[in-house]
PDB file of C-alpha atoms in Angstrom:
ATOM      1  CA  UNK R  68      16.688  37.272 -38.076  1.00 50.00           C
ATOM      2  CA  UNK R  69      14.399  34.904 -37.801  1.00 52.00           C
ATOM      3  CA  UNK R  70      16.308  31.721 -37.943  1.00 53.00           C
ATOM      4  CA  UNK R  71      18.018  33.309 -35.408  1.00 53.00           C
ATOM      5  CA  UNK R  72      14.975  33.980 -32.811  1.00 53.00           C
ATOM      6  CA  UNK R  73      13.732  30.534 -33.414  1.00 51.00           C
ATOM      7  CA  UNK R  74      17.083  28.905 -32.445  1.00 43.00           C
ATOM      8  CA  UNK R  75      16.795  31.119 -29.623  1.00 53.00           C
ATOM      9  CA  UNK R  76      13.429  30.225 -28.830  1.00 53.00           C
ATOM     10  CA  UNK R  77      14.386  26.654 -29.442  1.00 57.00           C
ATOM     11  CA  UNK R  78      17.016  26.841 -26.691  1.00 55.00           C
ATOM     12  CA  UNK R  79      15.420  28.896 -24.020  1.00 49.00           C
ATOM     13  CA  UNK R  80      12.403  26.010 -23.929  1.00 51.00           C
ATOM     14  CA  UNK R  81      15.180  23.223 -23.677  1.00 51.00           C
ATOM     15  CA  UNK R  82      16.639  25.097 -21.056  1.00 44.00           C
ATOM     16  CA  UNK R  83      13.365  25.234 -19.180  1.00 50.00           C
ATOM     17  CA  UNK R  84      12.819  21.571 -19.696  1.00 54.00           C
ATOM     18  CA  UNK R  85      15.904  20.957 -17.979  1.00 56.00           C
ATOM     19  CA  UNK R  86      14.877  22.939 -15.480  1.00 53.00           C
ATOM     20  CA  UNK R  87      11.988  21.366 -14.880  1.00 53.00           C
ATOM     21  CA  UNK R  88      13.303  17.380 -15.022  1.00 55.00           C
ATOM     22  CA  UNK R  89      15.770  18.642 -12.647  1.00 56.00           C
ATOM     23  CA  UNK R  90      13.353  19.992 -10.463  1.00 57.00           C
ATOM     24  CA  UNK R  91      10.997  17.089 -10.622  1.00 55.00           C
ATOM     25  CA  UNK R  92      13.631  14.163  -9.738  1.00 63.00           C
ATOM     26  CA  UNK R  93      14.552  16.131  -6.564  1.00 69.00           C
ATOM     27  CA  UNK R  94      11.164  16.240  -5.604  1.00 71.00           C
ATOM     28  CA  UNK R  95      10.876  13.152  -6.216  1.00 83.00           C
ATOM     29  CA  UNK R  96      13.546  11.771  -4.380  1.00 87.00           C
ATOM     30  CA  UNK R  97      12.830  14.157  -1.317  1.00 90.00           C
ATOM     31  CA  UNK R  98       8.959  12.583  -1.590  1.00 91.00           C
ATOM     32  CA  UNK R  99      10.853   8.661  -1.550  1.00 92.00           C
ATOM     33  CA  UNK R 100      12.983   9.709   0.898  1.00 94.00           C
ATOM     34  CA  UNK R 101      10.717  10.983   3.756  1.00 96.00           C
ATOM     35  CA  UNK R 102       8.219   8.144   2.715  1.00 95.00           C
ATOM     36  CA  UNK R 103      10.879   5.454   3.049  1.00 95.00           C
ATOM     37  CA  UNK R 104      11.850   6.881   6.189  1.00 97.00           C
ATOM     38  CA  UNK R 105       8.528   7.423   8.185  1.00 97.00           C
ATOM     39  CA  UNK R 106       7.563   4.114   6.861  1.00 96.00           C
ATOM     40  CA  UNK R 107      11.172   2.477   8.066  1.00 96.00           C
ATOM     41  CA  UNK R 108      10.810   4.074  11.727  1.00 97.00           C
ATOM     42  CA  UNK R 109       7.253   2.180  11.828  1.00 96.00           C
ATOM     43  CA  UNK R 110       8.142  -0.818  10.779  1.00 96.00           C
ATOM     44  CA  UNK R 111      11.365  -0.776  13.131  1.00 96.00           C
ATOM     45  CA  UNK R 112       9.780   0.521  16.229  1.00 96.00           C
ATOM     46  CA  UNK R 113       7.037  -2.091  15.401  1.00 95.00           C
ATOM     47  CA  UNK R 114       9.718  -5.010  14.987  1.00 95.00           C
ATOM     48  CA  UNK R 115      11.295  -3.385  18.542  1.00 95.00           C
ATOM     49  CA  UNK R 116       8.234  -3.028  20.415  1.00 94.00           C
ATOM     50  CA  UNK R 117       9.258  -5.247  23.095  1.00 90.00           C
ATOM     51  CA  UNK R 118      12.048  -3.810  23.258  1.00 93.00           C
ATOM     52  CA  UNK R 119      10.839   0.104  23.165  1.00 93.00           C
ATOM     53  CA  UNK R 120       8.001  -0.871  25.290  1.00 91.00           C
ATOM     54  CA  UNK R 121       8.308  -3.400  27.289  1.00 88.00           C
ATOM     55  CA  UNK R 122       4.622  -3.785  29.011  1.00 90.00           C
ATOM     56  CA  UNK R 123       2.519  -6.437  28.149  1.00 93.00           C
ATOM     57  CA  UNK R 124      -0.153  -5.111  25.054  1.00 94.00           C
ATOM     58  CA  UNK R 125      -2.672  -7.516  26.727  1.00 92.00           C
ATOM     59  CA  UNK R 126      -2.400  -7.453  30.593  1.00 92.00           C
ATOM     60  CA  UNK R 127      -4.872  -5.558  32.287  1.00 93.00           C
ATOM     61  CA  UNK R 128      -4.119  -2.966  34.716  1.00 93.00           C
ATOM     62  CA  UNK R 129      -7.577  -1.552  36.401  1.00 94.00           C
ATOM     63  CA  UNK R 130      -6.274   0.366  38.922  1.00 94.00           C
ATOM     64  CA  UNK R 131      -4.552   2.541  36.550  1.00 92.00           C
ATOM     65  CA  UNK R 132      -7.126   2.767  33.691  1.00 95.00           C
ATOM     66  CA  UNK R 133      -7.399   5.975  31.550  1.00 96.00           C
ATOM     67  CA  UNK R 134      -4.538   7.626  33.278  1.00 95.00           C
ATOM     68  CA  UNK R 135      -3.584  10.476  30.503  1.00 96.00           C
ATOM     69  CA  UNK R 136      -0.386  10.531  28.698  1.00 96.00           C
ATOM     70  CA  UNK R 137       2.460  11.624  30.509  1.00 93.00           C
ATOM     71  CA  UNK R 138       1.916   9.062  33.794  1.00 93.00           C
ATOM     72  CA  UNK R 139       4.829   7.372  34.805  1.00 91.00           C
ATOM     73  CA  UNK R 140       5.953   4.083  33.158  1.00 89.00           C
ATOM     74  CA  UNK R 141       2.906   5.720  30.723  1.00 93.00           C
ATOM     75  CA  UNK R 142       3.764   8.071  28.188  1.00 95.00           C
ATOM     76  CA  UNK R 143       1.009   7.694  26.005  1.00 96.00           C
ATOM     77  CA  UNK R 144      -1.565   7.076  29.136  1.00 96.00           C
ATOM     78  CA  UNK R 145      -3.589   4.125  29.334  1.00 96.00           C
ATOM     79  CA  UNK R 146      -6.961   2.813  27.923  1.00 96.00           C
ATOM     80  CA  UNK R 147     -10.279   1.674  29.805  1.00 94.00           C
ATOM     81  CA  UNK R 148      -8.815  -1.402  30.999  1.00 94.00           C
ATOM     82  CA  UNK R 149      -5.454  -0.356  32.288  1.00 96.00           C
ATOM     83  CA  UNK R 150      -3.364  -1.629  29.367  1.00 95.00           C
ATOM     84  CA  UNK R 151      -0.689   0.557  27.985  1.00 96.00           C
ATOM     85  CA  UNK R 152      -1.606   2.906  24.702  1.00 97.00           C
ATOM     86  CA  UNK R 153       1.919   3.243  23.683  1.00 96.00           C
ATOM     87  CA  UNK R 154       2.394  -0.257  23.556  1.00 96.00           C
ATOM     88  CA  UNK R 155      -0.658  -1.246  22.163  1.00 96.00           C
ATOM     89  CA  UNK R 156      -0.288   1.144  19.492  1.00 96.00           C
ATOM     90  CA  UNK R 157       3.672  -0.346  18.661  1.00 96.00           C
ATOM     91  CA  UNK R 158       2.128  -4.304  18.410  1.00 96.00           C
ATOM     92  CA  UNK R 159      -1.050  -2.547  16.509  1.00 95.00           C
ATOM     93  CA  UNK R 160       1.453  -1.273  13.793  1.00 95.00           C
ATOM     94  CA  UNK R 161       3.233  -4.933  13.691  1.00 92.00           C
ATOM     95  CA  UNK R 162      -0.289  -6.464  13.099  1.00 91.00           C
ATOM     96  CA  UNK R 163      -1.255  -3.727  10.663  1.00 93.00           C
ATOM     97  CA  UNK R 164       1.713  -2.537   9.031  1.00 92.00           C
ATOM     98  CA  UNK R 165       3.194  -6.476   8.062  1.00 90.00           C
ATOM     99  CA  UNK R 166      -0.787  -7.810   6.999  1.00 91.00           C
ATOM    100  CA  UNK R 167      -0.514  -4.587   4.728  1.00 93.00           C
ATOM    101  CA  UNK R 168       2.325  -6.371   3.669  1.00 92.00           C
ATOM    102  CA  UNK R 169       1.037  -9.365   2.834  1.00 93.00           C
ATOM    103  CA  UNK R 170      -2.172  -7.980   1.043  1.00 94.00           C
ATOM    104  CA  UNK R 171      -0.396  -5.590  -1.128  1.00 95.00           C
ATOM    105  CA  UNK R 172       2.547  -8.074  -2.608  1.00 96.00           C
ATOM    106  CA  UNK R 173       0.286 -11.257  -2.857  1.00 96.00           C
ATOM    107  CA  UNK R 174      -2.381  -9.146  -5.581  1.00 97.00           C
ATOM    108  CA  UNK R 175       0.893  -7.561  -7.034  1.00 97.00           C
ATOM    109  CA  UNK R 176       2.179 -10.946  -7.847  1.00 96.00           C
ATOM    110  CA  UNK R 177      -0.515 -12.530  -9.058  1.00 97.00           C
ATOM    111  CA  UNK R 178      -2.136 -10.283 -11.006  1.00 97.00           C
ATOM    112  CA  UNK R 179       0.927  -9.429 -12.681  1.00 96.00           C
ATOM    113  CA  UNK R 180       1.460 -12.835 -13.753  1.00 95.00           C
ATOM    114  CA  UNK R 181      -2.143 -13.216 -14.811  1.00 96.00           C
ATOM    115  CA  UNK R 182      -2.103  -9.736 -16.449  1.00 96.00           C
ATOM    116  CA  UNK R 183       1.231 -10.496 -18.259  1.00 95.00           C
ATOM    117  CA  UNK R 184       0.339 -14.017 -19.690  1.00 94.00           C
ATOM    118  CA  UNK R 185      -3.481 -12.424 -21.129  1.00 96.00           C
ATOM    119  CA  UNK R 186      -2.256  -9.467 -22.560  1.00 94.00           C
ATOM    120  CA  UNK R 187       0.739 -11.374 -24.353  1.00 94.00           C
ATOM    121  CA  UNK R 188      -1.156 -14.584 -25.408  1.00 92.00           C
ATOM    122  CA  UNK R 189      -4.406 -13.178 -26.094  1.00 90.00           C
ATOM    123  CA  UNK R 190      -6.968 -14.961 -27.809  1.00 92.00           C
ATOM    124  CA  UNK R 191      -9.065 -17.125 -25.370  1.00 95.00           C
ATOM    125  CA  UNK R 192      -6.517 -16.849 -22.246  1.00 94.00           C
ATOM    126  CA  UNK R 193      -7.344 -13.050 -22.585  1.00 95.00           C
ATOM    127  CA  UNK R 194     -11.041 -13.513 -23.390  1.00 96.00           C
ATOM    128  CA  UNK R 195     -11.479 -15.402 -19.596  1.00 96.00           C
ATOM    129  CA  UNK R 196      -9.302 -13.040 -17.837  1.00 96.00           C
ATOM    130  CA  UNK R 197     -10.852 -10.121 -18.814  1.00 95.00           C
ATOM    131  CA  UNK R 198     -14.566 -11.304 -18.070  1.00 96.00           C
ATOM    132  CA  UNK R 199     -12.985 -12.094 -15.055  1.00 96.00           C
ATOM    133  CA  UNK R 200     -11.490  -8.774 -14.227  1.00 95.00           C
ATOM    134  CA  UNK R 201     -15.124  -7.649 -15.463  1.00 95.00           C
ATOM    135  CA  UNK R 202     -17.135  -9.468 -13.267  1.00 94.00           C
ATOM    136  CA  UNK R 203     -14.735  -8.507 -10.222  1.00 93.00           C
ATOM    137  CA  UNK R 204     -15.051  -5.109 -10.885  1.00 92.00           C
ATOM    138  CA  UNK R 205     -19.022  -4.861 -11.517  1.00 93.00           C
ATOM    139  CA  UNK R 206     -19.390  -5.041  -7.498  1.00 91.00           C
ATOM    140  CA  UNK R 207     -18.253  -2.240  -5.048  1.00 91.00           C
ATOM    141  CA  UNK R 208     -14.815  -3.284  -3.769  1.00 89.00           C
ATOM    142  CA  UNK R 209     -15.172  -2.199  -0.056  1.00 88.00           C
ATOM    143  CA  UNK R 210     -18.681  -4.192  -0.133  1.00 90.00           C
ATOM    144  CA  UNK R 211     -16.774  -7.142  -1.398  1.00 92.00           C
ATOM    145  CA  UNK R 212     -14.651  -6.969   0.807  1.00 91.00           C
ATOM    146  CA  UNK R 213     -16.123  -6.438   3.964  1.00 90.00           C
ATOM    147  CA  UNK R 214     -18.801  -9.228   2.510  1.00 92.00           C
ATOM    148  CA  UNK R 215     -15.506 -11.763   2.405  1.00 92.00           C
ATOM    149  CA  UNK R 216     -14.150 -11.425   5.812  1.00 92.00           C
ATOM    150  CA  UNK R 217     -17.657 -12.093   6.842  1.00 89.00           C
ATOM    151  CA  UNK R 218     -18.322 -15.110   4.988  1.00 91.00           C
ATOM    152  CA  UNK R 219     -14.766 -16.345   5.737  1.00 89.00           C
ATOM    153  CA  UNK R 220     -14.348 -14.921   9.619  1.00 88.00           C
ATOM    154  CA  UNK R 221     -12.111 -12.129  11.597  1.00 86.00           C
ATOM    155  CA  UNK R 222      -8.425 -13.150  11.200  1.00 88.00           C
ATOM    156  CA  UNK R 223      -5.396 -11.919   9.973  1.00 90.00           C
ATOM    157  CA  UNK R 224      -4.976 -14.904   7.047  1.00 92.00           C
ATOM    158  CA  UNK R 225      -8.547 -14.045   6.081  1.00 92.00           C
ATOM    159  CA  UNK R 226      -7.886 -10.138   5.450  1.00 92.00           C
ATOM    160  CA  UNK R 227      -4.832 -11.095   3.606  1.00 94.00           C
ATOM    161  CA  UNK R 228      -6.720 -14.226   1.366  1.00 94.00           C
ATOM    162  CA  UNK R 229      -9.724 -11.177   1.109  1.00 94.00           C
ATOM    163  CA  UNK R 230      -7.805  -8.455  -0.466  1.00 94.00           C
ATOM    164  CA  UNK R 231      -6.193 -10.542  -2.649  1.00 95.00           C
ATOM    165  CA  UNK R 232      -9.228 -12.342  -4.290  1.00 94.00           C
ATOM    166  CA  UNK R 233     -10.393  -9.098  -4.597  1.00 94.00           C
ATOM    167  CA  UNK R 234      -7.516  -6.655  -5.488  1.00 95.00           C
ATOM    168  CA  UNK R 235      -5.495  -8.744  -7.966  1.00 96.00           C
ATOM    169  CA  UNK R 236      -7.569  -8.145 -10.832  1.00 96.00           C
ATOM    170  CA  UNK R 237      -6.572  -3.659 -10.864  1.00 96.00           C
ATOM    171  CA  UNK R 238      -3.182  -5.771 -11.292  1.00 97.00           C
ATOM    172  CA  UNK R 239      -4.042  -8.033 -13.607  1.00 97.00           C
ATOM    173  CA  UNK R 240      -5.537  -5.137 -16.302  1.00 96.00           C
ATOM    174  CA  UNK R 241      -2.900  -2.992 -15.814  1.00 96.00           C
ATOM    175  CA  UNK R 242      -0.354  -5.566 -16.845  1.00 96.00           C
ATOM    176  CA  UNK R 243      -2.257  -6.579 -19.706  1.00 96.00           C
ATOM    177  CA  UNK R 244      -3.097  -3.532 -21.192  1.00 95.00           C
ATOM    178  CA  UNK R 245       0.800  -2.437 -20.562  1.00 95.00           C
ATOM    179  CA  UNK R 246       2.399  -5.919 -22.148  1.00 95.00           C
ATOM    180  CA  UNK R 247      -0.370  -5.266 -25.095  1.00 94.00           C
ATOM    181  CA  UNK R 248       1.580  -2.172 -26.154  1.00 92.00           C
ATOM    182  CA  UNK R 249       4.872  -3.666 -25.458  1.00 92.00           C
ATOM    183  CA  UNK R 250       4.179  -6.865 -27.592  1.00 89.00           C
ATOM    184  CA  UNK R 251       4.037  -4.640 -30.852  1.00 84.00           C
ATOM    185  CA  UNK R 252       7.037  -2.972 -30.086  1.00 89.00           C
ATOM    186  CA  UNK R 253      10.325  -3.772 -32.623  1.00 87.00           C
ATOM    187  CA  UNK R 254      12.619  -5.016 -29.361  1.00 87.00           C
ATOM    188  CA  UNK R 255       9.838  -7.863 -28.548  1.00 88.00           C
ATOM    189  CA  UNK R 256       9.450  -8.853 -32.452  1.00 86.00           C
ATOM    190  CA  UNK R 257      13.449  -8.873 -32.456  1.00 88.00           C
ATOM    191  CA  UNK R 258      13.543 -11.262 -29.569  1.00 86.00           C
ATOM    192  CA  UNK R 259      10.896 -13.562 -31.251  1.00 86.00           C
ATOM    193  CA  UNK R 260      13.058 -13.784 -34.611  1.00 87.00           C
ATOM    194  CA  UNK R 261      15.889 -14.746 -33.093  1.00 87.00           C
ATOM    195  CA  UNK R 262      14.358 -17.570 -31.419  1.00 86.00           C
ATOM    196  CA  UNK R 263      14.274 -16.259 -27.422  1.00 86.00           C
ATOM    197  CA  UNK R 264      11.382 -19.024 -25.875  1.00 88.00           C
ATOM    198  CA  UNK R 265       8.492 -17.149 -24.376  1.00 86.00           C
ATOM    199  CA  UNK R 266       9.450 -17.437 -20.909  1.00 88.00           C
ATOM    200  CA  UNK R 267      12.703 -15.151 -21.162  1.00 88.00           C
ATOM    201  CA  UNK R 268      10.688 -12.882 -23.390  1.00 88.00           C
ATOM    202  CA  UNK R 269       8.350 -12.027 -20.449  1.00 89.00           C
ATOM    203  CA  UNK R 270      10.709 -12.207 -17.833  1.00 84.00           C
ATOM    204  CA  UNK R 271      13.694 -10.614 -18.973  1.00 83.00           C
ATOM    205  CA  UNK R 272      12.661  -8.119 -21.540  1.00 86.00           C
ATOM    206  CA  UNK R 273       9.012  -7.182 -21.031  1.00 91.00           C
ATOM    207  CA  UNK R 274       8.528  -7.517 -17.482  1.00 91.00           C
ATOM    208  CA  UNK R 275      11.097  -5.079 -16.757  1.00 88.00           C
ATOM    209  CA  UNK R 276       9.870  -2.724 -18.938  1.00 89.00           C
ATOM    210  CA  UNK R 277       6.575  -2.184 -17.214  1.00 92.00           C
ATOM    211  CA  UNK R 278       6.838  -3.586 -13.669  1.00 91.00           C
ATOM    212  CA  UNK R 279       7.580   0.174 -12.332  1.00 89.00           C
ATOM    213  CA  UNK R 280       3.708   1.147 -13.008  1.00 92.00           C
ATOM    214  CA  UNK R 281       2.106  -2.082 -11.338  1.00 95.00           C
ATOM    215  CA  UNK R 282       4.785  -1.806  -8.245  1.00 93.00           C
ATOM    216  CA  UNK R 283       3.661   2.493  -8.016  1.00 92.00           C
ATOM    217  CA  UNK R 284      -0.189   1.099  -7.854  1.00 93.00           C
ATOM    218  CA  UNK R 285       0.961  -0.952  -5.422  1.00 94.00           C
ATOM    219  CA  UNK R 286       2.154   1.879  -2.853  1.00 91.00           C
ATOM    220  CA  UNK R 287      -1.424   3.906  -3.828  1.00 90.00           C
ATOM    221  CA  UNK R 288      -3.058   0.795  -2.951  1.00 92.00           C
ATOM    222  CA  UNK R 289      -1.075   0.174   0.155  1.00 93.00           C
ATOM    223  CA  UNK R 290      -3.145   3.293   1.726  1.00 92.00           C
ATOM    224  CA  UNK R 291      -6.555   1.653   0.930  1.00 92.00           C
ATOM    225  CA  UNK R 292      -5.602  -1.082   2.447  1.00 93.00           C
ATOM    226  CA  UNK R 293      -4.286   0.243   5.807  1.00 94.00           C
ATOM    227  CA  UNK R 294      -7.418   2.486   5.716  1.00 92.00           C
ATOM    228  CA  UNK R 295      -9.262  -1.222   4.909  1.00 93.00           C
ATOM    229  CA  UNK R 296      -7.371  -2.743   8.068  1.00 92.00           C
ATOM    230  CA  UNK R 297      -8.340  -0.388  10.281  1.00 92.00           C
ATOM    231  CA  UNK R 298     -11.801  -0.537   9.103  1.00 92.00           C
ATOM    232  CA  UNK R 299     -12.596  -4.219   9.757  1.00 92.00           C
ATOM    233  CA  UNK R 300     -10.845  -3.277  13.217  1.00 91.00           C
ATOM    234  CA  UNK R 301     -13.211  -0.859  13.738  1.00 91.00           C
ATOM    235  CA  UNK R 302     -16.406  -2.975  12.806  1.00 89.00           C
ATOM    236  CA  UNK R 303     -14.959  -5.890  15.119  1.00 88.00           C
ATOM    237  CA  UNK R 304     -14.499  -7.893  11.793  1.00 88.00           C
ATOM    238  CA  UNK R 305     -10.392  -7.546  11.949  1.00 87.00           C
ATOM    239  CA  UNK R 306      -7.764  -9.134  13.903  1.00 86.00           C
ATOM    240  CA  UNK R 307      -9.609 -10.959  16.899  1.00 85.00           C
ATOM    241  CA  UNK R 308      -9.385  -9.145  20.412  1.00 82.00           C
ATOM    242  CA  UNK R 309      -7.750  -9.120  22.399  1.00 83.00           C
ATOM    243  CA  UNK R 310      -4.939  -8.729  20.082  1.00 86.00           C
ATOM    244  CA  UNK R 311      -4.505  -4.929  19.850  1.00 92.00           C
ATOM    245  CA  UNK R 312      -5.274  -3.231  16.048  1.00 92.00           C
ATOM    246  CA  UNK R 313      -5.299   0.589  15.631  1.00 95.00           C
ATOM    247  CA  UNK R 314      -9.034  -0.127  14.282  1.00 94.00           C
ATOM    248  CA  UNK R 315     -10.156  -1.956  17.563  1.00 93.00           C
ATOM    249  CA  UNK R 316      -8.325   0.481  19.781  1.00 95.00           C
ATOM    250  CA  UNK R 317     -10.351   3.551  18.137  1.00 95.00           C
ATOM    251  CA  UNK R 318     -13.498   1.383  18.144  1.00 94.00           C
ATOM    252  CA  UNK R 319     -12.802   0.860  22.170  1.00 94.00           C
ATOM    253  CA  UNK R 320     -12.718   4.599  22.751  1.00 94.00           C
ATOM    254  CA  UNK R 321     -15.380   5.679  21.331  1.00 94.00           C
ATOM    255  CA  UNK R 322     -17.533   6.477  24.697  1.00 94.00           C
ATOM    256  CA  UNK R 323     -14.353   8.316  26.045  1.00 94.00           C
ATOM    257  CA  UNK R 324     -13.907  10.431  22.498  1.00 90.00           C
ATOM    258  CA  UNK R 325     -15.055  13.697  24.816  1.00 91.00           C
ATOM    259  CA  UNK R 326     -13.260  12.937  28.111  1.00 93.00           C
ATOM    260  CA  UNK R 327     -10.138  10.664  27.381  1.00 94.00           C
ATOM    261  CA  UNK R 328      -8.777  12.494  23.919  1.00 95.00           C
ATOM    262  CA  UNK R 329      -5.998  10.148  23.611  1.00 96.00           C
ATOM    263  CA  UNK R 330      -6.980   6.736  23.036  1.00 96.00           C
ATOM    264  CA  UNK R 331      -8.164   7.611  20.085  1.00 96.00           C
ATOM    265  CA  UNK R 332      -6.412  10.596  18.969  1.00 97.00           C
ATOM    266  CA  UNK R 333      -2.308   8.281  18.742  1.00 97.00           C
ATOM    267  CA  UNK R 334      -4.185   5.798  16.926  1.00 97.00           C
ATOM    268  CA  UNK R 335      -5.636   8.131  14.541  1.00 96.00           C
ATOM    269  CA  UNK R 336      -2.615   9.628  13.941  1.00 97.00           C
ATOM    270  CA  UNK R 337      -0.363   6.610  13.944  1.00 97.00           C
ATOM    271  CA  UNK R 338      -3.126   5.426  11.006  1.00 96.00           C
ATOM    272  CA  UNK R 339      -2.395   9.138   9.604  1.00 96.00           C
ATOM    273  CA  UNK R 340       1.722   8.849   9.461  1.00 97.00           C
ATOM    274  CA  UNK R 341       1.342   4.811   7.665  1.00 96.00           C
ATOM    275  CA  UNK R 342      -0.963   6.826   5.161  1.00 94.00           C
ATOM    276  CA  UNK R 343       1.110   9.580   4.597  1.00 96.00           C
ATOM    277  CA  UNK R 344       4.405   7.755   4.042  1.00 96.00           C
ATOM    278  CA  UNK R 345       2.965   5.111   1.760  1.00 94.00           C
ATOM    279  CA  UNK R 346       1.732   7.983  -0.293  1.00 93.00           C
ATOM    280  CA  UNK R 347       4.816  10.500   0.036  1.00 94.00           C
ATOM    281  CA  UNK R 348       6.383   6.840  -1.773  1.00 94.00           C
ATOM    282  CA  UNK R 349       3.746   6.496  -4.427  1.00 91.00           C
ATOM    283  CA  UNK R 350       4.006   9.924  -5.508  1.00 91.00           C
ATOM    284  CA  UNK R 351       8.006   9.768  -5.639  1.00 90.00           C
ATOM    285  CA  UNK R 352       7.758   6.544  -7.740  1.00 88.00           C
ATOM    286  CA  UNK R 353       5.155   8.434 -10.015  1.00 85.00           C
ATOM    287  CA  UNK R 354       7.604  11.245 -10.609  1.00 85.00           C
ATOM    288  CA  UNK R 355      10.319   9.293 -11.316  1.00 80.00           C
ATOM    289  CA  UNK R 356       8.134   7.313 -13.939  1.00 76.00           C
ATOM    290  CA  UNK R 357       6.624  10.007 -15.246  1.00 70.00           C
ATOM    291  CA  UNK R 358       9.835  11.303 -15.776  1.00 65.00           C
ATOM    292  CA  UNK R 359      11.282   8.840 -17.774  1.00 61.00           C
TER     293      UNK R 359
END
């Protein structure tokens, strides 16, 4: 009788386990999917902006500043000086959206490769890059960074060099902490005996084996770095004006917050949807990992 409730047991709790991977991949793969696909429209409509909005982001219009949303030729209204919001906003996300880019894959990269070759070699190599990850990560990062783009000037290449100076060293100790575990395991000390050079060792059998955890910090880091973007717009220490920036065009409307809701409010919430959709994408990626 026993036996016979334990098997029972036994199966009902495999059952619910299942149950529960089931249930986790498909929220997972709805949480990738609507990610993917907010994040897709923005990038489109960004890469289409002349084509969705054909108004120039830059040419002032006086004589029709601050008309509200809903104007013709206007849908989103228009700021102080006349220039279109919806427009604006489009070439904004191109600016933000693709430096985002830039300053989340360059770190990845790098600190991967860094991480990878420390945690595998050890020894010195691992010695410096750890005091080096150390000494990164003993100031504030935001302070750093803002203290960067300072020092090196407002510009698109100088956010991007920034963030990467800065952020490639969460990258770097995640990979080498990862490959440490992986070095010990029998499938690495397999490929040494049989004589596989280092190189291919890395790249084809380690690598692959704990990429998916760098590349999901990646999208979590993504939002920080929008967020970042934004920031430095914001502060005036972003992309120089009059180039449009969601940061800059919330920083512009801040005497009008009261009177003229919308030049800040479709900025806010275009920063809101790139936030959301880079997350709804980490979390998927989490799941899946976490899954397997």
């Amino acid at each position: 009788m026993s036996i016979s409730s334990s098997l029972s047991r036994t199966g009902v709790a495999a059952w619910y386990e299942r149950r529960s991977r089931r249930r986790s991949s498909r929220g997972a793969d709805a949480s990738l999917a609507i990610g993917v696909a907010i994040i897709g429209v923005m990038m489109l409509a960004a890469l289409l902006a002349g084509v969705l909005s054909p108004a120039d982001p830059i040419r002032q219009d006086i004589p029709n500043a601050l008309a509200p949303p809903g104007t013709d030729g206007h849908p989103l209204g228009t700021d102080a000086l006349g220039r279109d919001v919806l427009t604006r906003m489009l070439y904004a996300a191109r600016t933000d959206l693709f430096v985002a880019v830039g300053a989340v894959l360059l770190p990845l990269v790098i600190g991967v490769a860094v991480g990878t070759i420390a945690g595998y070699r050890g020894g010195i190599v691992d010695r410096v890059v750890t005091g080096v990850v150390n000494v990164v990560f003993a100031f504030p990062v935001m302070v750093l960074l803002i203290a960067l783009v300072f020092i090196l000037g407002p510009g698109i290449p100088t956010i991007i060099v920034a963030v990467t100076l800065v952020s490639w060293v969460s990258y770097a100790r995640l990979a080498r902490d990862l490959v440490r575990r992986e070095r010990s395991m029998d499938y690495v000390l397999a490929a040494k005996v049989s004589g596989l050079p280092t190189r291919r060792i890395l790249g084809r059998h380690i690598l692959r084996n704990i990429i998916a955890q760098p590349v999901t910090f990646a999208m979590s880091d993504a939002v920080a770095i929008i967020l970042f973007i934004t920031a430095l717009g914001f502060l005036g220490l972003g992309v120089p004006p009059p180039a449009p920036d969601w940061g800059t065009m919330i920083a512009d409307a801040q005497p009008y917050f009261t009177t003229h809701w919308w030049l800040a409010v479709f900025p806010g919430l275009a920063i809101c949807a790139a936030g959301l959709g880079l997350s709804l994408i980490a979390d998927g990626l989490s799941q899946k990992w976490n899954a397997q």
